[in-house]
PDB file of C-alpha atoms in Angstrom:
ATOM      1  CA  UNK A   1      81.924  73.967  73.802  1.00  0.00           C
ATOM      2  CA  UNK A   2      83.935  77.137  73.334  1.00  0.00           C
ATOM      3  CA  UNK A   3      82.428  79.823  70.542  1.00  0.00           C
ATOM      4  CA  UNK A   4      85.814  80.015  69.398  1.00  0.00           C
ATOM      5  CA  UNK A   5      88.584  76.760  69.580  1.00  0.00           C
ATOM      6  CA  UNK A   6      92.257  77.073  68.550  1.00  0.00           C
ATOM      7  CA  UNK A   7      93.227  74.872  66.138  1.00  0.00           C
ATOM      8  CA  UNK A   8      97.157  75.693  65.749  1.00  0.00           C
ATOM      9  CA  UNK A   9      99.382  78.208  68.006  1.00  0.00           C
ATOM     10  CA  UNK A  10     103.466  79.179  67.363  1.00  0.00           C
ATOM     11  CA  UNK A  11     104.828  81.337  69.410  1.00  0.00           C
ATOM     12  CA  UNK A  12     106.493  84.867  67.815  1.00  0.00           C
ATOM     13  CA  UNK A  13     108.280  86.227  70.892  1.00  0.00           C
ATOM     14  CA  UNK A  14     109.533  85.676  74.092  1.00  0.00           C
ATOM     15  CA  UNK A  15     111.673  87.254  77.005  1.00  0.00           C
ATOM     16  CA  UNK A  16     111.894  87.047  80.893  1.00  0.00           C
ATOM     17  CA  UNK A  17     108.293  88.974  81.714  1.00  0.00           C
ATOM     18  CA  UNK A  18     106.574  88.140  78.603  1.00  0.00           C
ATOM     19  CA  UNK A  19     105.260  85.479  75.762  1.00  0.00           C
ATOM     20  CA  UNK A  20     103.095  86.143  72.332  1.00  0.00           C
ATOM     21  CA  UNK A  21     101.769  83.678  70.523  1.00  0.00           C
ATOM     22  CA  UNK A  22     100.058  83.823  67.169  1.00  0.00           C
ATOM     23  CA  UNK A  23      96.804  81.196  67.450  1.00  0.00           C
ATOM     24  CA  UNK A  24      94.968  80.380  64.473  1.00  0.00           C
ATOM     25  CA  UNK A  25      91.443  79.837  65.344  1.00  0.00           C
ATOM     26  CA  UNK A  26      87.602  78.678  64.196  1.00  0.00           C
ATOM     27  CA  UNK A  27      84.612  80.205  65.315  1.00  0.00           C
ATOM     28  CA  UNK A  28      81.047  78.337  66.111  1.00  0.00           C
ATOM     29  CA  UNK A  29      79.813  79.147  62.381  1.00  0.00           C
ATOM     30  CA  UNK A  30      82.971  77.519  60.903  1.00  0.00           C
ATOM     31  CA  UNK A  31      84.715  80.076  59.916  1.00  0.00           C
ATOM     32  CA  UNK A  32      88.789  81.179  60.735  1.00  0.00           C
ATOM     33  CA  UNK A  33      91.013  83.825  62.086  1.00  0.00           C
ATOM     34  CA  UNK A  34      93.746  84.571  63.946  1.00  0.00           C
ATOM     35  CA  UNK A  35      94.701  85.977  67.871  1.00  0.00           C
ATOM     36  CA  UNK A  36      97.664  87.589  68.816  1.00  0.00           C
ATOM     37  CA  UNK A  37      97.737  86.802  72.567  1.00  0.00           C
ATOM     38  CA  UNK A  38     100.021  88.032  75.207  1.00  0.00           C
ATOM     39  CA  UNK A  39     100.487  85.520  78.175  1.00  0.00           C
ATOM     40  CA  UNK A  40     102.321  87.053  81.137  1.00  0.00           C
ATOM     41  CA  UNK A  41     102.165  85.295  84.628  1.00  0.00           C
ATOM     42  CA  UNK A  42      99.297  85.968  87.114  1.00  0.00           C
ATOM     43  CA  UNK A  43     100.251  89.141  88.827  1.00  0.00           C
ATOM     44  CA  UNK A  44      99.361  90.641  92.605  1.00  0.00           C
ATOM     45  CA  UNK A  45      99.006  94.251  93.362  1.00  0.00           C
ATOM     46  CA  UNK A  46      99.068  95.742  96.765  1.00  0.00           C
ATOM     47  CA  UNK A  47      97.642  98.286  98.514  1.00  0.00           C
ATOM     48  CA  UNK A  48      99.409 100.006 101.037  1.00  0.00           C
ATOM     49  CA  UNK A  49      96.959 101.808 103.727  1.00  0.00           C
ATOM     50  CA  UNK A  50      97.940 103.199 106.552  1.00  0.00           C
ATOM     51  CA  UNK A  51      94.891 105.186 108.211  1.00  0.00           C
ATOM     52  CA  UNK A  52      93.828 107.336 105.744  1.00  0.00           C
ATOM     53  CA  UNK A  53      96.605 107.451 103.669  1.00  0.00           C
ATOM     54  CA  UNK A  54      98.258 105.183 100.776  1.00  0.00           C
ATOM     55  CA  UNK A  55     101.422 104.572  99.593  1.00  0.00           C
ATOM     56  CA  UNK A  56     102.306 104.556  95.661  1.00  0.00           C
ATOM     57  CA  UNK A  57     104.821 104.469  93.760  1.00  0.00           C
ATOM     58  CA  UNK A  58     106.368 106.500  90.419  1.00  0.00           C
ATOM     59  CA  UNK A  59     107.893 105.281  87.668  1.00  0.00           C
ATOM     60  CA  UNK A  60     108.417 105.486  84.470  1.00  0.00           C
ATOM     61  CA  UNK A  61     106.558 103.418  81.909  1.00  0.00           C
ATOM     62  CA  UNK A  62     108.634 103.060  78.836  1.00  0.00           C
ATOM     63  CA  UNK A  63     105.562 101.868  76.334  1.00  0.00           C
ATOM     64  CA  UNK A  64     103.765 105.138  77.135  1.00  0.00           C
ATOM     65  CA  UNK A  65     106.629 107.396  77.419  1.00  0.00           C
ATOM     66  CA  UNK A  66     105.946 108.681  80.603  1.00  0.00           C
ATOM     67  CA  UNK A  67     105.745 108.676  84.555  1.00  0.00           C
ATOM     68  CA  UNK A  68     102.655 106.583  86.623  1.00  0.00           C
ATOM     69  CA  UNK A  69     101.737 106.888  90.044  1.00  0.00           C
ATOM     70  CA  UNK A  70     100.554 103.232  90.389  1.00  0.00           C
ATOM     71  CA  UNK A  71     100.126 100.881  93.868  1.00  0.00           C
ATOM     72  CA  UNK A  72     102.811  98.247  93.936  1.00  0.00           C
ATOM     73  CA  UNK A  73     102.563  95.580  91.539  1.00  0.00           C
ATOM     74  CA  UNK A  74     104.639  92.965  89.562  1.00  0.00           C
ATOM     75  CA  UNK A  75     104.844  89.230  88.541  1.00  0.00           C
ATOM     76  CA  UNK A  76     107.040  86.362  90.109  1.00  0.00           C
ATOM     77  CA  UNK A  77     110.807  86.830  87.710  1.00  0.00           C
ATOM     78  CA  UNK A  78     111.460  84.184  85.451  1.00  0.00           C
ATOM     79  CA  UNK A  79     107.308  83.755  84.097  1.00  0.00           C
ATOM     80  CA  UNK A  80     107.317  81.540  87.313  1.00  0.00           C
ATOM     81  CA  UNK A  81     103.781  81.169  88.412  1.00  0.00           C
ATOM     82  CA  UNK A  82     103.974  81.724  92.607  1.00  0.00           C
ATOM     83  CA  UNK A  83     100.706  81.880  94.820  1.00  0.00           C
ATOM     84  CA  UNK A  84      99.698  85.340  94.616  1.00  0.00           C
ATOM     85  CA  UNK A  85     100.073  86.314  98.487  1.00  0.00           C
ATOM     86  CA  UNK A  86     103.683  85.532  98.363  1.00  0.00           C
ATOM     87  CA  UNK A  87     104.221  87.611  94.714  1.00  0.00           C
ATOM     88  CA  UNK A  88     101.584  90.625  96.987  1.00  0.00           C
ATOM     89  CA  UNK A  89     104.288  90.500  99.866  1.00  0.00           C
ATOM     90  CA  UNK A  90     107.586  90.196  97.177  1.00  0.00           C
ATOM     91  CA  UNK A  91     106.365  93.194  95.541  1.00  0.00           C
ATOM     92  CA  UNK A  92     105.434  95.511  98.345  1.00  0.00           C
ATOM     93  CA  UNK A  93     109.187  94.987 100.078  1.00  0.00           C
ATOM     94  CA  UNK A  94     111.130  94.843  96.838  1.00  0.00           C
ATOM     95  CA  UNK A  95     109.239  98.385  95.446  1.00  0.00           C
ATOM     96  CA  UNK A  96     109.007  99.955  99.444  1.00  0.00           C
ATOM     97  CA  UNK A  97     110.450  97.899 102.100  1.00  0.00           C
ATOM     98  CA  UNK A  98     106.967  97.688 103.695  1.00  0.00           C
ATOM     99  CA  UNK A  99     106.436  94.520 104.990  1.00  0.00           C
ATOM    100  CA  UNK A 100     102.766  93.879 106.350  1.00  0.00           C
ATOM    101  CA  UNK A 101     101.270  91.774 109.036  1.00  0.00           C
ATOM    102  CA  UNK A 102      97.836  91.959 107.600  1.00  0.00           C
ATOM    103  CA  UNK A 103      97.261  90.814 104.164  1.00  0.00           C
ATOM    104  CA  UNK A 104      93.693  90.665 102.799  1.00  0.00           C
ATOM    105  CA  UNK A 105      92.712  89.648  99.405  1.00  0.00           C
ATOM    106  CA  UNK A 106      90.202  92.432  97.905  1.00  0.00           C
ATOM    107  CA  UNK A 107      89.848  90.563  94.449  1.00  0.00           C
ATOM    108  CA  UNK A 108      90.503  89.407  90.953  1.00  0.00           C
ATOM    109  CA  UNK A 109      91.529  91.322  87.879  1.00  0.00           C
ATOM    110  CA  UNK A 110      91.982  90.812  84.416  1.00  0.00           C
ATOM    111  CA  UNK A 111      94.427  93.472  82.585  1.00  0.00           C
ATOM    112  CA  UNK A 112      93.581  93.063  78.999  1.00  0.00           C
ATOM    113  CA  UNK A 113      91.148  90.254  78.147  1.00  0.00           C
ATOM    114  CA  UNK A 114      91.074  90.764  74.416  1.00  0.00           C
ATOM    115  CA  UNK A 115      94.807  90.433  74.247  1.00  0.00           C
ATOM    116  CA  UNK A 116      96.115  89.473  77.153  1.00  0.00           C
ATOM    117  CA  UNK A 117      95.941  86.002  79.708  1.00  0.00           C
ATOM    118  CA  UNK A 118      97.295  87.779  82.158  1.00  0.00           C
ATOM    119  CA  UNK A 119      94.930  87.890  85.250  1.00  0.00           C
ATOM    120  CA  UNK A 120      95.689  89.687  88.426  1.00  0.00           C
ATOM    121  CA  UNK A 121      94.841  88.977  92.941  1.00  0.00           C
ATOM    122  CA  UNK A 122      94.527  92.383  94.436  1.00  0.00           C
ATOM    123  CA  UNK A 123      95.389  92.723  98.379  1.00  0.00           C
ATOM    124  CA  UNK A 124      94.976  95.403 101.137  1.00  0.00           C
ATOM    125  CA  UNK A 125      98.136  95.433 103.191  1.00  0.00           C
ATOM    126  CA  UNK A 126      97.703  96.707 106.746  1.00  0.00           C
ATOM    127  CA  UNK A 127      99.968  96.950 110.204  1.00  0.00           C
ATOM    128  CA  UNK A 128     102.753  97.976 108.361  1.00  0.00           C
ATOM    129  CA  UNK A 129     106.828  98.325 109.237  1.00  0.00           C
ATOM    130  CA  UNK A 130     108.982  99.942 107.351  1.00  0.00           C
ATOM    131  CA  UNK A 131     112.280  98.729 105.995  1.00  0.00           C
ATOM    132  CA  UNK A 132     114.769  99.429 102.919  1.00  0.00           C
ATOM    133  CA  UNK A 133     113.315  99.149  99.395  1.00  0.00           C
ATOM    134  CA  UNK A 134     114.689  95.625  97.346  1.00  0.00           C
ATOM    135  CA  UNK A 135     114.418  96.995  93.996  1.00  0.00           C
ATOM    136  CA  UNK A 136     115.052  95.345  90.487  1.00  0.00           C
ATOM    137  CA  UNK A 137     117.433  96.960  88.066  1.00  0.00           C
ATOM    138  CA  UNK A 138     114.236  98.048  86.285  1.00  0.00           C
ATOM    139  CA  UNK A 139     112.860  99.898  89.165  1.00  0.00           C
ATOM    140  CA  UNK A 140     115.862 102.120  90.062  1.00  0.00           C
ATOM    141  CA  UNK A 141     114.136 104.956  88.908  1.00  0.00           C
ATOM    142  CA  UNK A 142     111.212 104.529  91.139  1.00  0.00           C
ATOM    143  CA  UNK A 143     110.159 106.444  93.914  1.00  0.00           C
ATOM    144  CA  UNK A 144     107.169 106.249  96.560  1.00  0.00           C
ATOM    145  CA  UNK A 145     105.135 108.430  98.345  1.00  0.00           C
ATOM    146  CA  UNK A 146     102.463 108.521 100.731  1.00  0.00           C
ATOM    147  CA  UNK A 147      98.858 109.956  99.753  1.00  0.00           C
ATOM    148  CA  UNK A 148      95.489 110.867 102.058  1.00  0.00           C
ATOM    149  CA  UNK A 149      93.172 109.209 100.018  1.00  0.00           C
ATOM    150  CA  UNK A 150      91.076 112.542  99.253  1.00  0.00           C
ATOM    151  CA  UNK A 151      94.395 113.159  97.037  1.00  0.00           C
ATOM    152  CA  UNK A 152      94.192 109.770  95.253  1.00  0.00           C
ATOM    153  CA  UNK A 153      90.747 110.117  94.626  1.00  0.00           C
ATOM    154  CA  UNK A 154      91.194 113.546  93.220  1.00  0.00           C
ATOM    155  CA  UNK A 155      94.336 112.389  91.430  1.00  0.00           C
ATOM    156  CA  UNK A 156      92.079 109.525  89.787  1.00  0.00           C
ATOM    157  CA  UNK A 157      89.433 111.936  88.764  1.00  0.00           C
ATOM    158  CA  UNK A 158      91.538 114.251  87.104  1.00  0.00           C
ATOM    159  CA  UNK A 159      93.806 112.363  84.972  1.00  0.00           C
ATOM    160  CA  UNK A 160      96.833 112.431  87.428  1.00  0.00           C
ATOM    161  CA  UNK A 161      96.853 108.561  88.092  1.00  0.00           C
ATOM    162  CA  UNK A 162      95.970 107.023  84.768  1.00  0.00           C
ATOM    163  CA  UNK A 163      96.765 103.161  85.717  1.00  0.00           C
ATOM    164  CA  UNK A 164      93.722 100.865  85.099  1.00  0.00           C
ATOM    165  CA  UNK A 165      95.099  98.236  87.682  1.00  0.00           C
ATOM    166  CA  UNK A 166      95.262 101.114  90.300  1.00  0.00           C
ATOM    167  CA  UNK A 167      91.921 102.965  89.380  1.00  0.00           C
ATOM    168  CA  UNK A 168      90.197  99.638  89.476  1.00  0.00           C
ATOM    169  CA  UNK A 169      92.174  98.238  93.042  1.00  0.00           C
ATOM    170  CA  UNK A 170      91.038 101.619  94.651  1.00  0.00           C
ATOM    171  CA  UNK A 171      87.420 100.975  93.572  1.00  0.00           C
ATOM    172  CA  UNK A 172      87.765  97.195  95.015  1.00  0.00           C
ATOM    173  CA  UNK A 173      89.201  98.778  98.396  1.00  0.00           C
ATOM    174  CA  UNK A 174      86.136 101.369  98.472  1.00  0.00           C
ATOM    175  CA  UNK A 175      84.061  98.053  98.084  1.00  0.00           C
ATOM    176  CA  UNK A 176      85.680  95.886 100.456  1.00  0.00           C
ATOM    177  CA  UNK A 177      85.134  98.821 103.453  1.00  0.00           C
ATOM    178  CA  UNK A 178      81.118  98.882 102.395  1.00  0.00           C
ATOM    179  CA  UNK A 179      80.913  95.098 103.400  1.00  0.00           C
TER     180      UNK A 179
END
């Protein structure tokens, strides 16, 4: 049995990425509360490696107020839930054009777990080809580059890539080459 059980939800909000829901709840010892939870669709982030280099892209994140170096990353549109290999290979030609004829999954993350059901697949896309970016009207402001990884690693330590999805893919690709 689950320490905590929901014992009434409503949901307060809704739009094309995004749900909240307000759940009223009772713990083991009987007593109540409430969680505000954010339920997004499973997401898949890709990383882009090409040697010894990596491709990002730069954008700018309206809740913070400010530009993100970030690997490409997204959600199916419509809160569609899609296998995660087919949102990994959406994303990376919609944000780059890249399309990849190696896709490996490195693993699982979860972006918020005390607010947030959103859970994520991360991949490692290799043998790339290039093509013409696919972009949503919310990504016409983006841009990409390509990175050695010394840089990323540098940029990570010192503040200048700030995205917990992409800190914590980077430390699943350094794990995946130890294997």
């Amino acid at each position: 049995m689950d320490p905590i059980q929901r014992v009434a939800t409503r949901e307060v909000y809704r739009n094309n990425w995004m749900t909240v829901r307000e759940d009223a709840i009772r713990r083991a010892d009987g007593s109540e509360g409430i969680y505000g939870v954010v339920d997004k669709p499973t997401y898949a982030l890709i990383i882009p490696l090409d040697g010894e280099r990596v491709l990002l892209v730069d954008q700018f994140r309206y809740p913070v107020g400010e530009r993100r170096w970030e690997f490409p990353q997204g959600t199916a549109p419509g809160l569609a839930e899609v296998p995660p290999t087919e949102v990994a290979r959406r994303e990376l030609r919609e944000e780059t054009g890249l399309r990849a004829e190696t896709v490996t999954e490195l693993g699982r993350l979860e972006v918020a777990p005390g607010m947030s059901s959103q859970r994520g697949h991360v991949y490692l896309a290799t043998d790339l080809t290039e093509g013409a970016p696919e972009r949503e009207i919310e990504e016409q402001d983006m841009t990409t580059a390509w990175f050695a990884r010394a840089d990323v690693e540098k940029m990570i330590a010192t503040g200048g890539i700030t995205d917990a999805q992409t800190v914590a893919a980077y430390t699943l690709l350094l794990l995946h080459e130890r294997r």
